[in-house]
Amino acid sequence: MAKASTAERPNTKIVNIALQGGGAHGAFAWGVLDKFLEDGRLEIEGVSGTSAGSMNAVVYAYGKIRGNDGAREALHNFWKAISDAGQKYSRSSNRRSRNS
């Protein structure tokens, strides 16, 4: 599948991004990536990251095979799974379990 050149999409800017680590930074970066992908004016040519940033980079690349919407879906599903897994260990979840 051939990519459309920036000449065919004159409002598109090609960028390379580096994503930093840290859980909160990773979740924040997911939101930024989601908006970049939704907007469509940036074409991410290269991506690198450390820790949570590398997880975002890999999930982004995996989903991007199916286009911007595929990348958005893959990132959403990944962070939703992280959130769901964390619920098992949250204080509010533990209190509900003990009160049941």
PDB file of N, CA, C and O in Angstrom, residues 47-99:
ATOM      1  N   VAL A  47       9.212   6.879  15.562  1.00  0.00           N
ATOM      2  CA  VAL A  47       8.833   7.017  16.964  1.00  0.00           C
ATOM      3  C   VAL A  47       9.782   6.176  17.814  1.00  0.00           C
ATOM      4  O   VAL A  47      10.157   5.070  17.422  1.00  0.00           O
ATOM      5  N   SER A  48      10.192   6.745  18.937  1.00  0.00           N
ATOM      6  CA  SER A  48      11.012   6.003  19.890  1.00  0.00           C
ATOM      7  C   SER A  48      10.511   6.339  21.283  1.00  0.00           C
ATOM      8  O   SER A  48       9.774   7.302  21.472  1.00  0.00           O
ATOM      9  N   GLY A  49      10.909   5.538  22.251  1.00  0.00           N
ATOM     10  CA  GLY A  49      10.456   5.812  23.604  1.00  0.00           C
ATOM     11  C   GLY A  49      11.194   4.985  24.627  1.00  0.00           C
ATOM     12  O   GLY A  49      11.889   4.034  24.294  1.00  0.00           O
ATOM     13  N   THR A  50      11.035   5.389  25.888  1.00  0.00           N
ATOM     14  CA  THR A  50      11.575   4.632  27.008  1.00  0.00           C
ATOM     15  C   THR A  50      10.424   4.291  27.940  1.00  0.00           C
ATOM     16  O   THR A  50       9.486   5.068  28.090  1.00  0.00           O
ATOM     17  N   SER A  51      10.498   3.129  28.545  1.00  0.00           N
ATOM     18  CA  SER A  51       9.526   2.685  29.542  1.00  0.00           C
ATOM     19  C   SER A  51       8.105   2.800  28.985  1.00  0.00           C
ATOM     20  O   SER A  51       7.807   2.199  27.966  1.00  0.00           O
ATOM     21  N   ALA A  52       7.237   3.560  29.630  1.00  0.00           N
ATOM     22  CA  ALA A  52       5.858   3.687  29.152  1.00  0.00           C
ATOM     23  C   ALA A  52       5.820   4.275  27.747  1.00  0.00           C
ATOM     24  O   ALA A  52       4.933   3.949  26.951  1.00  0.00           O
ATOM     25  N   GLY A  53       6.780   5.126  27.427  1.00  0.00           N
ATOM     26  CA  GLY A  53       6.859   5.683  26.084  1.00  0.00           C
ATOM     27  C   GLY A  53       7.120   4.619  25.031  1.00  0.00           C
ATOM     28  O   GLY A  53       6.585   4.674  23.928  1.00  0.00           O
ATOM     29  N   SER A  54       7.938   3.633  25.381  1.00  0.00           N
ATOM     30  CA  SER A  54       8.204   2.557  24.423  1.00  0.00           C
ATOM     31  C   SER A  54       6.973   1.671  24.249  1.00  0.00           C
ATOM     32  O   SER A  54       6.733   1.156  23.149  1.00  0.00           O
ATOM     33  N   MET A  55       6.195   1.512  25.306  1.00  0.00           N
ATOM     34  CA  MET A  55       4.951   0.738  25.173  1.00  0.00           C
ATOM     35  C   MET A  55       4.006   1.459  24.217  1.00  0.00           C
ATOM     36  O   MET A  55       3.397   0.840  23.340  1.00  0.00           O
ATOM     37  N   ASN A  56       3.876   2.778  24.371  1.00  0.00           N
ATOM     38  CA  ASN A  56       3.046   3.553  23.447  1.00  0.00           C
ATOM     39  C   ASN A  56       3.560   3.439  22.022  1.00  0.00           C
ATOM     40  O   ASN A  56       2.772   3.305  21.080  1.00  0.00           O
ATOM     41  N   ALA A  57       4.887   3.509  21.848  1.00  0.00           N
ATOM     42  CA  ALA A  57       5.477   3.435  20.511  1.00  0.00           C
ATOM     43  C   ALA A  57       5.143   2.113  19.838  1.00  0.00           C
ATOM     44  O   ALA A  57       4.765   2.076  18.662  1.00  0.00           O
ATOM     45  N   VAL A  58       5.283   1.014  20.569  1.00  0.00           N
ATOM     46  CA  VAL A  58       5.018  -0.309  19.998  1.00  0.00           C
ATOM     47  C   VAL A  58       3.535  -0.486  19.676  1.00  0.00           C
ATOM     48  O   VAL A  58       3.172  -0.962  18.595  1.00  0.00           O
ATOM     49  N   VAL A  59       2.668  -0.081  20.589  1.00  0.00           N
ATOM     50  CA  VAL A  59       1.227  -0.220  20.358  1.00  0.00           C
ATOM     51  C   VAL A  59       0.792   0.676  19.200  1.00  0.00           C
ATOM     52  O   VAL A  59      -0.015   0.275  18.357  1.00  0.00           O
ATOM     53  N   TYR A  60       1.355   1.885  19.142  1.00  0.00           N
ATOM     54  CA  TYR A  60       1.076   2.789  18.024  1.00  0.00           C
ATOM     55  C   TYR A  60       1.462   2.131  16.698  1.00  0.00           C
ATOM     56  O   TYR A  60       0.668   2.095  15.756  1.00  0.00           O
ATOM     57  N   ALA A  61       2.684   1.621  16.620  1.00  0.00           N
ATOM     58  CA  ALA A  61       3.177   1.015  15.376  1.00  0.00           C
ATOM     59  C   ALA A  61       2.329  -0.191  14.975  1.00  0.00           C
ATOM     60  O   ALA A  61       1.993  -0.365  13.796  1.00  0.00           O
ATOM     61  N   TYR A  62       1.968  -1.005  15.956  1.00  0.00           N
ATOM     62  CA  TYR A  62       1.121  -2.172  15.689  1.00  0.00           C
ATOM     63  C   TYR A  62      -0.222  -1.740  15.100  1.00  0.00           C
ATOM     64  O   TYR A  62      -0.693  -2.282  14.106  1.00  0.00           O
ATOM     65  N   GLY A  63      -0.847  -0.763  15.722  1.00  0.00           N
ATOM     66  CA  GLY A  63      -2.149  -0.305  15.255  1.00  0.00           C
ATOM     67  C   GLY A  63      -2.082   0.460  13.948  1.00  0.00           C
ATOM     68  O   GLY A  63      -3.012   0.410  13.136  1.00  0.00           O
ATOM     69  N   LYS A  64      -0.985   1.185  13.721  1.00  0.00           N
ATOM     70  CA  LYS A  64      -0.845   2.026  12.531  1.00  0.00           C
ATOM     71  C   LYS A  64      -0.872   1.209  11.250  1.00  0.00           C
ATOM     72  O   LYS A  64      -1.198   1.735  10.183  1.00  0.00           O
ATOM     73  N   ILE A  65      -0.597  -0.084  11.349  1.00  0.00           N
ATOM     74  CA  ILE A  65      -0.711  -0.971  10.182  1.00  0.00           C
ATOM     75  C   ILE A  65      -2.105  -0.849   9.584  1.00  0.00           C
ATOM     76  O   ILE A  65      -2.278  -0.953   8.374  1.00  0.00           O
ATOM     77  N   ARG A  66      -3.097  -0.582  10.426  1.00  0.00           N
ATOM     78  CA  ARG A  66      -4.483  -0.432   9.982  1.00  0.00           C
ATOM     79  C   ARG A  66      -4.879   1.042   9.849  1.00  0.00           C
ATOM     80  O   ARG A  66      -6.066   1.367   9.815  1.00  0.00           O
ATOM     81  N   GLY A  67      -3.906   1.934   9.783  1.00  0.00           N
ATOM     82  CA  GLY A  67      -4.197   3.361   9.595  1.00  0.00           C
ATOM     83  C   GLY A  67      -4.327   4.097  10.916  1.00  0.00           C
ATOM     84  O   GLY A  67      -4.140   3.535  11.995  1.00  0.00           O
ATOM     85  N   ASN A  68      -4.660   5.367  10.820  1.00  0.00           N
ATOM     86  CA  ASN A  68      -4.791   6.202  12.018  1.00  0.00           C
ATOM     87  C   ASN A  68      -5.852   5.672  12.973  1.00  0.00           C
ATOM     88  O   ASN A  68      -5.645   5.641  14.188  1.00  0.00           O
ATOM     89  N   ASP A  69      -6.986   5.247  12.437  1.00  0.00           N
ATOM     90  CA  ASP A  69      -8.039   4.716  13.308  1.00  0.00           C
ATOM     91  C   ASP A  69      -7.595   3.426  13.993  1.00  0.00           C
ATOM     92  O   ASP A  69      -7.935   3.185  15.153  1.00  0.00           O
ATOM     93  N   GLY A  70      -6.819   2.615  13.288  1.00  0.00           N
ATOM     94  CA  GLY A  70      -6.289   1.388  13.891  1.00  0.00           C
ATOM     95  C   GLY A  70      -5.330   1.690  15.026  1.00  0.00           C
ATOM     96  O   GLY A  70      -5.351   1.026  16.065  1.00  0.00           O
ATOM     97  N   ALA A  71      -4.495   2.713  14.850  1.00  0.00           N
ATOM     98  CA  ALA A  71      -3.563   3.116  15.910  1.00  0.00           C
ATOM     99  C   ALA A  71      -4.330   3.662  17.108  1.00  0.00           C
ATOM    100  O   ALA A  71      -4.011   3.341  18.257  1.00  0.00           O
ATOM    101  N   ARG A  72      -5.344   4.468  16.850  1.00  0.00           N
ATOM    102  CA  ARG A  72      -6.155   5.018  17.946  1.00  0.00           C
ATOM    103  C   ARG A  72      -6.838   3.901  18.721  1.00  0.00           C
ATOM    104  O   ARG A  72      -6.860   3.900  19.951  1.00  0.00           O
ATOM    105  N   GLU A  73      -7.397   2.945  17.997  1.00  0.00           N
ATOM    106  CA  GLU A  73      -8.081   1.819  18.645  1.00  0.00           C
ATOM    107  C   GLU A  73      -7.107   0.979  19.466  1.00  0.00           C
ATOM    108  O   GLU A  73      -7.414   0.587  20.601  1.00  0.00           O
ATOM    109  N   ALA A  74      -5.937   0.694  18.907  1.00  0.00           N
ATOM    110  CA  ALA A  74      -4.945  -0.127  19.616  1.00  0.00           C
ATOM    111  C   ALA A  74      -4.493   0.566  20.902  1.00  0.00           C
ATOM    112  O   ALA A  74      -4.391  -0.065  21.958  1.00  0.00           O
ATOM    113  N   LEU A  75      -4.230   1.878  20.833  1.00  0.00           N
ATOM    114  CA  LEU A  75      -3.812   2.616  22.029  1.00  0.00           C
ATOM    115  C   LEU A  75      -4.937   2.657  23.060  1.00  0.00           C
ATOM    116  O   LEU A  75      -4.699   2.470  24.263  1.00  0.00           O
ATOM    117  N   HIS A  76      -6.154   2.878  22.616  1.00  0.00           N
ATOM    118  CA  HIS A  76      -7.295   2.883  23.546  1.00  0.00           C
ATOM    119  C   HIS A  76      -7.416   1.536  24.251  1.00  0.00           C
ATOM    120  O   HIS A  76      -7.550   1.465  25.480  1.00  0.00           O
ATOM    121  N   ASN A  77      -7.386   0.460  23.470  1.00  0.00           N
ATOM    122  CA  ASN A  77      -7.534  -0.883  24.055  1.00  0.00           C
ATOM    123  C   ASN A  77      -6.410  -1.200  25.034  1.00  0.00           C
ATOM    124  O   ASN A  77      -6.640  -1.805  26.087  1.00  0.00           O
ATOM    125  N   PHE A  78      -5.181  -0.792  24.689  1.00  0.00           N
ATOM    126  CA  PHE A  78      -4.041  -1.034  25.567  1.00  0.00           C
ATOM    127  C   PHE A  78      -4.224  -0.312  26.900  1.00  0.00           C
ATOM    128  O   PHE A  78      -4.107  -0.929  27.965  1.00  0.00           O
ATOM    129  N   TRP A  79      -4.515   0.989  26.865  1.00  0.00           N
ATOM    130  CA  TRP A  79      -4.629   1.749  28.109  1.00  0.00           C
ATOM    131  C   TRP A  79      -5.884   1.370  28.895  1.00  0.00           C
ATOM    132  O   TRP A  79      -5.889   1.418  30.123  1.00  0.00           O
ATOM    133  N   LYS A  80      -6.916   0.923  28.212  1.00  0.00           N
ATOM    134  CA  LYS A  80      -8.109   0.424  28.918  1.00  0.00           C
ATOM    135  C   LYS A  80      -7.753  -0.857  29.671  1.00  0.00           C
ATOM    136  O   LYS A  80      -8.161  -1.037  30.829  1.00  0.00           O
ATOM    137  N   ALA A  81      -6.973  -1.733  29.051  1.00  0.00           N
ATOM    138  CA  ALA A  81      -6.551  -2.978  29.717  1.00  0.00           C
ATOM    139  C   ALA A  81      -5.668  -2.661  30.926  1.00  0.00           C
ATOM    140  O   ALA A  81      -5.805  -3.307  31.979  1.00  0.00           O
ATOM    141  N   ILE A  82      -4.781  -1.680  30.811  1.00  0.00           N
ATOM    142  CA  ILE A  82      -3.937  -1.269  31.939  1.00  0.00           C
ATOM    143  C   ILE A  82      -4.820  -0.754  33.081  1.00  0.00           C
ATOM    144  O   ILE A  82      -4.633  -1.120  34.247  1.00  0.00           O
ATOM    145  N   SER A  83      -5.790   0.079  32.736  1.00  0.00           N
ATOM    146  CA  SER A  83      -6.697   0.631  33.746  1.00  0.00           C
ATOM    147  C   SER A  83      -7.510  -0.468  34.426  1.00  0.00           C
ATOM    148  O   SER A  83      -7.643  -0.485  35.654  1.00  0.00           O
ATOM    149  N   ASP A  84      -8.044  -1.378  33.630  1.00  0.00           N
ATOM    150  CA  ASP A  84      -8.840  -2.478  34.195  1.00  0.00           C
ATOM    151  C   ASP A  84      -8.001  -3.345  35.127  1.00  0.00           C
ATOM    152  O   ASP A  84      -8.463  -3.749  36.195  1.00  0.00           O
ATOM    153  N   ALA A  85      -6.765  -3.625  34.729  1.00  0.00           N
ATOM    154  CA  ALA A  85      -5.880  -4.439  35.574  1.00  0.00           C
ATOM    155  C   ALA A  85      -5.581  -3.722  36.883  1.00  0.00           C
ATOM    156  O   ALA A  85      -5.514  -4.337  37.948  1.00  0.00           O
ATOM    157  N   GLY A  86      -5.410  -2.409  36.829  1.00  0.00           N
ATOM    158  CA  GLY A  86      -5.115  -1.626  38.028  1.00  0.00           C
ATOM    159  C   GLY A  86      -6.272  -1.566  39.007  1.00  0.00           C
ATOM    160  O   GLY A  86      -6.074  -1.377  40.208  1.00  0.00           O
ATOM    161  N   GLN A  87      -7.488  -1.740  38.507  1.00  0.00           N
ATOM    162  CA  GLN A  87      -8.663  -1.691  39.378  1.00  0.00           C
ATOM    163  C   GLN A  87      -8.622  -2.781  40.449  1.00  0.00           C
ATOM    164  O   GLN A  87      -9.144  -2.604  41.549  1.00  0.00           O
ATOM    165  N   LYS A  88      -7.996  -3.895  40.151  1.00  0.00           N
ATOM    166  CA  LYS A  88      -7.896  -4.990  41.118  1.00  0.00           C
ATOM    167  C   LYS A  88      -7.155  -4.574  42.379  1.00  0.00           C
ATOM    168  O   LYS A  88      -7.353  -5.142  43.436  1.00  0.00           O
ATOM    169  N   TYR A  89      -6.281  -3.589  42.229  1.00  0.00           N
ATOM    170  CA  TYR A  89      -5.407  -3.209  43.334  1.00  0.00           C
ATOM    171  C   TYR A  89      -5.720  -1.830  43.908  1.00  0.00           C
ATOM    172  O   TYR A  89      -5.008  -1.345  44.763  1.00  0.00           O
ATOM    173  N   SER A  90      -6.811  -1.215  43.461  1.00  0.00           N
ATOM    174  CA  SER A  90      -7.139   0.122  43.957  1.00  0.00           C
ATOM    175  C   SER A  90      -7.792   0.032  45.338  1.00  0.00           C
ATOM    176  O   SER A  90      -8.421  -0.968  45.686  1.00  0.00           O
ATOM    177  N   ARG A  91      -7.629   1.066  46.114  1.00  0.00           N
ATOM    178  CA  ARG A  91      -8.213   1.087  47.463  1.00  0.00           C
ATOM    179  C   ARG A  91      -9.720   0.987  47.421  1.00  0.00           C
ATOM    180  O   ARG A  91     -10.317   0.274  48.200  1.00  0.00           O
ATOM    181  N   SER A  92     -10.353   1.729  46.503  1.00  0.00           N
ATOM    182  CA  SER A  92     -11.827   1.680  46.455  1.00  0.00           C
ATOM    183  C   SER A  92     -12.317   0.296  46.080  1.00  0.00           C
ATOM    184  O   SER A  92     -13.317  -0.180  46.589  1.00  0.00           O
ATOM    185  N   SER A  93     -11.613  -0.398  45.204  1.00  0.00           N
ATOM    186  CA  SER A  93     -11.977  -1.751  44.822  1.00  0.00           C
ATOM    187  C   SER A  93     -11.831  -2.690  46.008  1.00  0.00           C
ATOM    188  O   SER A  93     -12.686  -3.539  46.261  1.00  0.00           O
ATOM    189  N   ASN A  94     -10.747  -2.536  46.786  1.00  0.00           N
ATOM    190  CA  ASN A  94     -10.513  -3.397  47.948  1.00  0.00           C
ATOM    191  C   ASN A  94     -11.569  -3.161  49.021  1.00  0.00           C
ATOM    192  O   ASN A  94     -12.009  -4.083  49.676  1.00  0.00           O
ATOM    193  N   ARG A  95     -11.962  -1.909  49.214  1.00  0.00           N
ATOM    194  CA  ARG A  95     -12.996  -1.618  50.220  1.00  0.00           C
ATOM    195  C   ARG A  95     -14.320  -2.249  49.817  1.00  0.00           C
ATOM    196  O   ARG A  95     -15.014  -2.803  50.647  1.00  0.00           O
ATOM    197  N   ARG A  96     -14.666  -2.180  48.537  1.00  0.00           N
ATOM    198  CA  ARG A  96     -15.929  -2.786  48.085  1.00  0.00           C
ATOM    199  C   ARG A  96     -15.907  -4.280  48.322  1.00  0.00           C
ATOM    200  O   ARG A  96     -16.897  -4.868  48.714  1.00  0.00           O
ATOM    201  N   SER A  97     -14.761  -4.926  48.080  1.00  0.00           N
ATOM    202  CA  SER A  97     -14.650  -6.371  48.258  1.00  0.00           C
ATOM    203  C   SER A  97     -14.869  -6.757  49.712  1.00  0.00           C
ATOM    204  O   SER A  97     -15.533  -7.735  50.019  1.00  0.00           O
ATOM    205  N   ARG A  98     -14.288  -5.994  50.645  1.00  0.00           N
ATOM    206  CA  ARG A  98     -14.410  -6.323  52.061  1.00  0.00           C
ATOM    207  C   ARG A  98     -15.812  -6.071  52.591  1.00  0.00           C
ATOM    208  O   ARG A  98     -16.273  -6.745  53.492  1.00  0.00           O
ATOM    209  N   ASN A  99     -16.514  -5.080  51.993  1.00  0.00           N
ATOM    210  CA  ASN A  99     -17.851  -4.733  52.470  1.00  0.00           C
ATOM    211  C   ASN A  99     -18.924  -5.600  51.853  1.00  0.00           C
ATOM    212  O   ASN A  99     -20.083  -5.486  52.229  1.00  0.00           O
TER     213      ASN A  99
END
